[in-house]
Short mmCIF file of C-alpha atoms in Angstrom, two decimals:
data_model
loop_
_atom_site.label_atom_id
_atom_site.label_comp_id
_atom_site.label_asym_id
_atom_site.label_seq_id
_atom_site.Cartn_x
_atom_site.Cartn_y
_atom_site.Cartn_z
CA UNK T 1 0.00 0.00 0.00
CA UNK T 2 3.00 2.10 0.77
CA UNK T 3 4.46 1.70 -2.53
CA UNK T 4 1.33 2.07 -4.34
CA UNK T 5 0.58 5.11 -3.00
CA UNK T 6 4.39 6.49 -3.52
CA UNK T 7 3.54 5.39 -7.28
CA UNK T 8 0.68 7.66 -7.36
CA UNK T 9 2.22 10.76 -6.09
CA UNK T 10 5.54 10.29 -8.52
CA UNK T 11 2.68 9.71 -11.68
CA UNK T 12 1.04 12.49 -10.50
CA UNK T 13 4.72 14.58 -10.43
CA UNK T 14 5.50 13.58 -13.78
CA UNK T 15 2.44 14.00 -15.81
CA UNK T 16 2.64 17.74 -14.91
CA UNK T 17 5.73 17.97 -15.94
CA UNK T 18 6.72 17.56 -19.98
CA UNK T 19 10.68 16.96 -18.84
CA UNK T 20 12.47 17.28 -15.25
CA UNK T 21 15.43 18.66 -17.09
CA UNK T 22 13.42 21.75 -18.23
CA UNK T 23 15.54 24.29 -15.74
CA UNK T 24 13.80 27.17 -16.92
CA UNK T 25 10.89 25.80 -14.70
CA UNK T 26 13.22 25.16 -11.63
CA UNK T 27 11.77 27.61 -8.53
CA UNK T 28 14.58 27.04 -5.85
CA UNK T 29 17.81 26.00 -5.06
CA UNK T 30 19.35 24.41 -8.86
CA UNK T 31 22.96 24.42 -7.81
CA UNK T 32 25.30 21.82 -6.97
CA UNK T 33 25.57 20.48 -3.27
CA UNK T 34 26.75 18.35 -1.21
CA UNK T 35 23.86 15.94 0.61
CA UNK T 36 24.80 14.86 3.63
CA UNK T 37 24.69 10.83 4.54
CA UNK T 38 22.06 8.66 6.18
CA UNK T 39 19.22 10.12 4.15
CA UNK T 40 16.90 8.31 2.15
CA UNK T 41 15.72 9.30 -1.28
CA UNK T 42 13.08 7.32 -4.17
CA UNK T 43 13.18 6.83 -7.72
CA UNK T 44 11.13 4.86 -10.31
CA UNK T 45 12.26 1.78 -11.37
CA UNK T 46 11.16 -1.34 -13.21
CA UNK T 47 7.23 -0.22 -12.50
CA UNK T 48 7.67 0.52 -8.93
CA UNK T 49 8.88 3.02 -6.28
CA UNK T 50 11.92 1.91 -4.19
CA UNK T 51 13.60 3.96 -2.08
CA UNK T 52 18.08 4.72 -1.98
CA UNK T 53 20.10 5.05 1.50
CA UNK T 54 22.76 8.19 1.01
CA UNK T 55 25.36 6.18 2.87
CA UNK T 56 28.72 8.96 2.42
CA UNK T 57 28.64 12.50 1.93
CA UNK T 58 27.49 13.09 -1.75
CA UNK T 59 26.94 16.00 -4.44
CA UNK T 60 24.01 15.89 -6.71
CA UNK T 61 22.39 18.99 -8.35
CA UNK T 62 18.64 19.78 -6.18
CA UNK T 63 15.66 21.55 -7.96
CA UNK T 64 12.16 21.79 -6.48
CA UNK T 65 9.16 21.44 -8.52
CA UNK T 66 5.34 21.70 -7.55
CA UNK T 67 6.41 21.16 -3.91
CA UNK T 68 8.73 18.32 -4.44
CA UNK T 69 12.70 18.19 -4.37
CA UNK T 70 14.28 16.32 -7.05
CA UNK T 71 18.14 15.28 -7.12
CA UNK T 72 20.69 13.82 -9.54
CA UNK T 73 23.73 12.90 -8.26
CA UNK T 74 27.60 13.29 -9.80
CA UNK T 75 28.53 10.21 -9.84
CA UNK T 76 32.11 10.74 -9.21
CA UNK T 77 30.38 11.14 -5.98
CA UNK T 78 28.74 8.01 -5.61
CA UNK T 79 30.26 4.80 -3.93
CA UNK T 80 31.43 2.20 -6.35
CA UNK T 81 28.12 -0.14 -7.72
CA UNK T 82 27.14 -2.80 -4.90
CA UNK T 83 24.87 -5.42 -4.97
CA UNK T 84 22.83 -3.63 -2.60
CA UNK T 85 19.58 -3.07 -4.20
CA UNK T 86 18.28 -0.25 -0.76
CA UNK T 87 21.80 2.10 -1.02
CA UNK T 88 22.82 4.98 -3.56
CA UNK T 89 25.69 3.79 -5.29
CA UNK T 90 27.42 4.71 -8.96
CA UNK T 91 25.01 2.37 -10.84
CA UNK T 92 22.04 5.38 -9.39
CA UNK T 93 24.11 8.19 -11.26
CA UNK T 94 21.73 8.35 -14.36
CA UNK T 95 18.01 8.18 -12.20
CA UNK T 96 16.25 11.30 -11.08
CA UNK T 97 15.71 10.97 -7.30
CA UNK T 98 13.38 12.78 -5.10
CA UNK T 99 12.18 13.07 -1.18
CA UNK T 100 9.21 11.82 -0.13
CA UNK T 101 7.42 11.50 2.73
CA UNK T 102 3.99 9.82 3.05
CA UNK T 103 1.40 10.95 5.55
CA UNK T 104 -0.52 9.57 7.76
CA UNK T 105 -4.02 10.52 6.90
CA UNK T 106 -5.93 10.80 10.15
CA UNK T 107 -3.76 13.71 11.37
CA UNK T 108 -4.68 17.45 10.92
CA UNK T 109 -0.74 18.69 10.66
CA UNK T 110 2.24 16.79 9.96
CA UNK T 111 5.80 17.66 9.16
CA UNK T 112 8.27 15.37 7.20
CA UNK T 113 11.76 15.37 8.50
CA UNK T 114 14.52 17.29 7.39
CA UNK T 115 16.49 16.89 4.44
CA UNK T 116 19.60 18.62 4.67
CA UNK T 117 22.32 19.77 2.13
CA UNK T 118 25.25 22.05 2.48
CA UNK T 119 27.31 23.88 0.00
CA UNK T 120 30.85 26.10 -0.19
CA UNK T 121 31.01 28.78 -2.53
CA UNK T 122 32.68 32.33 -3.28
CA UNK T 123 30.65 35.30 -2.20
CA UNK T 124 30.29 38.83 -3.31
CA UNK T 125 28.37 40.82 -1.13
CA UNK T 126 26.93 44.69 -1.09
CA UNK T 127 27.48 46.02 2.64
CA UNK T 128 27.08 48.80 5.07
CA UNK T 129 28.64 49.28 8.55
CA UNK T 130 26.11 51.39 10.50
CA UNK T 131 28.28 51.29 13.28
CA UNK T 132 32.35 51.82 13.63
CA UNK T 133 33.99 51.96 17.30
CA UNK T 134 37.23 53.95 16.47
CA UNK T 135 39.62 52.70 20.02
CA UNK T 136 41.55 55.24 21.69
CA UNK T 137 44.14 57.43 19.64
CA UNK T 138 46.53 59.60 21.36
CA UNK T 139 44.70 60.37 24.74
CA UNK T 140 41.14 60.85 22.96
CA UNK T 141 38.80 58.49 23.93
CA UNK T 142 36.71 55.44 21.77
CA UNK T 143 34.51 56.81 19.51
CA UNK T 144 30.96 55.62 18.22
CA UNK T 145 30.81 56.88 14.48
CA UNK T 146 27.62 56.50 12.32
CA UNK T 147 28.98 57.79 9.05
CA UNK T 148 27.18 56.33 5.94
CA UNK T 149 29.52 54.13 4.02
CA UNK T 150 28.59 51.43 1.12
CA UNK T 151 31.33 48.84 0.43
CA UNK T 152 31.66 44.89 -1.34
CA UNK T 153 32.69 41.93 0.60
CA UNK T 154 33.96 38.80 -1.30
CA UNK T 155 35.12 35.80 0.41
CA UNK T 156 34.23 32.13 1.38
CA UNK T 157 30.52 31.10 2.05
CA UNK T 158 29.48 27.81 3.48
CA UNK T 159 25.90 27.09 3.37
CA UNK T 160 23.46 24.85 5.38
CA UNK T 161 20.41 24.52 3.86
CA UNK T 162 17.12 21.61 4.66
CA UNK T 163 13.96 20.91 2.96
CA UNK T 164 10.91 19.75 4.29
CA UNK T 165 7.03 19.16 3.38
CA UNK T 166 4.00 20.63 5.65
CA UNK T 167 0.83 18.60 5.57
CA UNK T 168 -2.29 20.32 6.59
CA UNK T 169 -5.93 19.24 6.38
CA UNK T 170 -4.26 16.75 3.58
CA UNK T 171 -3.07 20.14 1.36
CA UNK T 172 0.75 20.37 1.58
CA UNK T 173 3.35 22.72 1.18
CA UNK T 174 7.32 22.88 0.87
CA UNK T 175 9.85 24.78 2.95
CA UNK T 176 13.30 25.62 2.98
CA UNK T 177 15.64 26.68 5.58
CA UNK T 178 19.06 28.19 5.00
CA UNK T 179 22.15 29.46 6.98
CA UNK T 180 25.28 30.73 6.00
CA UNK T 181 28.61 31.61 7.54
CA UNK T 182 31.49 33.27 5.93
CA UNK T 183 34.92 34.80 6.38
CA UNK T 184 36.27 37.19 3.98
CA UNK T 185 37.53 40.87 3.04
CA UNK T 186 36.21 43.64 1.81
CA UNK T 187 36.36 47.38 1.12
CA UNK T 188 34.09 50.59 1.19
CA UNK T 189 34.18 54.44 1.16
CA UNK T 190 32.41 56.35 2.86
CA UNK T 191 32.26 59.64 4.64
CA UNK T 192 34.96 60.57 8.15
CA UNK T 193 34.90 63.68 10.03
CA UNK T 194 37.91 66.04 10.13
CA UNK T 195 37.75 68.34 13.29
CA UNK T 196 39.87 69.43 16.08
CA UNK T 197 39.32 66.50 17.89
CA UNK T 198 40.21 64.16 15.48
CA UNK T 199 43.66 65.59 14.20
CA UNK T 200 44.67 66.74 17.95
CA UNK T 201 43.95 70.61 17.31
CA UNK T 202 46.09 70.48 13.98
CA UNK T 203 42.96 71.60 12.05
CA UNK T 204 40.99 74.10 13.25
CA UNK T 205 37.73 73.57 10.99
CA UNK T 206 35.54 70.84 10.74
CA UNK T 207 34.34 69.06 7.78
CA UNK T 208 33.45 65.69 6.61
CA UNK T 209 36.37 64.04 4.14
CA UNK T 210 35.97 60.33 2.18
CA UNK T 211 37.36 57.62 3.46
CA UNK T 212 38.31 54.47 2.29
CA UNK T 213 38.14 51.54 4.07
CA UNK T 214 39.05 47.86 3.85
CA UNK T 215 39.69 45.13 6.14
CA UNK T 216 37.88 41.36 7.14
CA UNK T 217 34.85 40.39 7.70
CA UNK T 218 32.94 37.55 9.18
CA UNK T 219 29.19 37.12 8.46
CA UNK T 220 26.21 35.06 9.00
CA UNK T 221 23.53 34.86 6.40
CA UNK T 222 19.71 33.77 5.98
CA UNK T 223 18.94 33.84 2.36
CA UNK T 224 20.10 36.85 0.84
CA UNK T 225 21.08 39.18 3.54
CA UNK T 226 23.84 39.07 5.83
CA UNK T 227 25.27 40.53 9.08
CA UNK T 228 28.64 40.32 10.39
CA UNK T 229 31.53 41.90 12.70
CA UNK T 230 33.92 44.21 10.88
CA UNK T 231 37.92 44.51 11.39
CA UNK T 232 38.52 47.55 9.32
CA UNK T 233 41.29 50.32 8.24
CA UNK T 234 40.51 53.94 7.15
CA UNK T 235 42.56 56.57 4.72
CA UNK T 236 41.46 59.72 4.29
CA UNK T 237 41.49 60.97 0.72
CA UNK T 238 42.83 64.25 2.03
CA UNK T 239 45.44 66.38 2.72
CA UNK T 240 44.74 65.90 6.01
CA UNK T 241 45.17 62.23 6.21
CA UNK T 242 48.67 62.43 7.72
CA UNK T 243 47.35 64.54 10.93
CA UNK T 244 44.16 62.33 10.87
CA UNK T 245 44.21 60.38 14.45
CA UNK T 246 42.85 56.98 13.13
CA UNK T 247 44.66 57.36 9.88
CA UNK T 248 45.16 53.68 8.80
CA UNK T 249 43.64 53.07 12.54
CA UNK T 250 41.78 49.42 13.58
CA UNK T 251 38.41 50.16 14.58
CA UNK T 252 35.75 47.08 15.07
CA UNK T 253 32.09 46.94 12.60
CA UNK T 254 28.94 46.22 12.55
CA UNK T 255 27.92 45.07 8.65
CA UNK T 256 24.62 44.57 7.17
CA UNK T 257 24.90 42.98 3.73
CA UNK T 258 22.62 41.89 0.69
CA UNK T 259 24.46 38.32 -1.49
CA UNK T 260 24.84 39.67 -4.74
CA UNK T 261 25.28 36.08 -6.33
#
């Protein structure tokens, strides 16, 4: 009964679909990642629906379609072929996978489990830092500056991502969780205040000069925005620079980013 009505759900999949490789109809995630082990996928074969154990850390590319996630799998990836008919192996590399989880009909809610996947890519990122603490310079105190600023992070991203179905009142939806971490540089310009304060009384006026900034970065990410702590530097692109107090000057950042890719 199990099977059957797996085999009814993947018909139902397919004859809404004229081709699975059709990307252009791909809503989320179509990248390449890595799925972790001890998961257990389905696929179509010889008239029935049998299910495949992830038994190592695999990559396969994931697409979602009409509240299902599908997966092929690299098969460079893949264990060497077995005769074990339950696990993923190399002999798998050419079927189109996909999670499944069947209900059980007499409850309102349900939630399948998790199925996780993780990826590690290069990231380019468009950032502010709100908020700069500037430490003690030559007997002036720590600072709190506010200056606007725009800037680009690139670095190293590593992703953890999951997938799950919601059943309710036998209607069902998908959803997707993600969270990132990353460590990188980046720089910015952005506006710095020349005064008497800040130079030690060497210039008497006050205006505001550009800076530029650079420096690293860590960040945590959900989705497409991040947030992160700041190590930074700041030159003034003025003649001023030299007399400037945190000219080329650690001070520690807030950032608040949007992934650009």
């Amino acid at each position: 009964m199990k099977h059957f009505s797996l085999l009814i759900a993947f018909a139902s999949l397919m004859t809404s679909c004229a081709s699975l490789h059709q990307r252009s109809e791909i809503l989320e995630l179509d990248d390449i990642f890595q799925v972790r082990p001890r998961q257990t996928l389905f696929t179509y074969q010889n008239g029935e629906v049998v299910s495949k154990l992830n038994t190592q850390l695999t990559k396969a590319g994931l697409y979602e379609r009409n509240d299902t996630l599908f997966a092929e799998f690299i098969a460079q990836s893949l264990p060497p072929a077995d005769t074990d008919p339950g696990t993923l192996d190399q002999s798998d590399s050419a079927a189109v996978l996909f999670v499944h989880h069947n209900p059980v009909l007499k409850r309102i809610k349900e939630e399948s489990p998790w199925f996780n996947y993780q990826l590690k890519s290069f990231d380019v990122d468009l950032f502010t830092v709100p908020f700069k603490f500037r430490f003690p310079q030559e007997g002036r105190p720590g600072q709190l500056n506010t200056n606007p600023n725009v800037g680009v992070y690139v670095g190293l991203r590593y992703d953890r991502g999951g997938y799950r179905t919601l059943f309710f009142r036998r209607e069902r939806r998908s959803e997707i969780r993600s969270l990132s971490f990353g460590l990188g540089s980046f720089a910015s310009i952005g506006s710095a205040l020349v005064s008497s304060f800040t130079t030690n009384g060497v210039v008497s006026d006050e205006y505001e000069a550009l800076g530029l900034n650079y420096g690293l970065a860590s960040i945590v990410g959900y989705k497409t925005f991040t947030a992160g702590l700041a190590l930074g530097f700041e030159n003034l692109i003025s003649a001023d620079n030299r007399v400037w107090i945190y000219h080329n000057k650690p001070y520690l950042g807030v950032t608040i980013g949007l992934n650009l890719n």
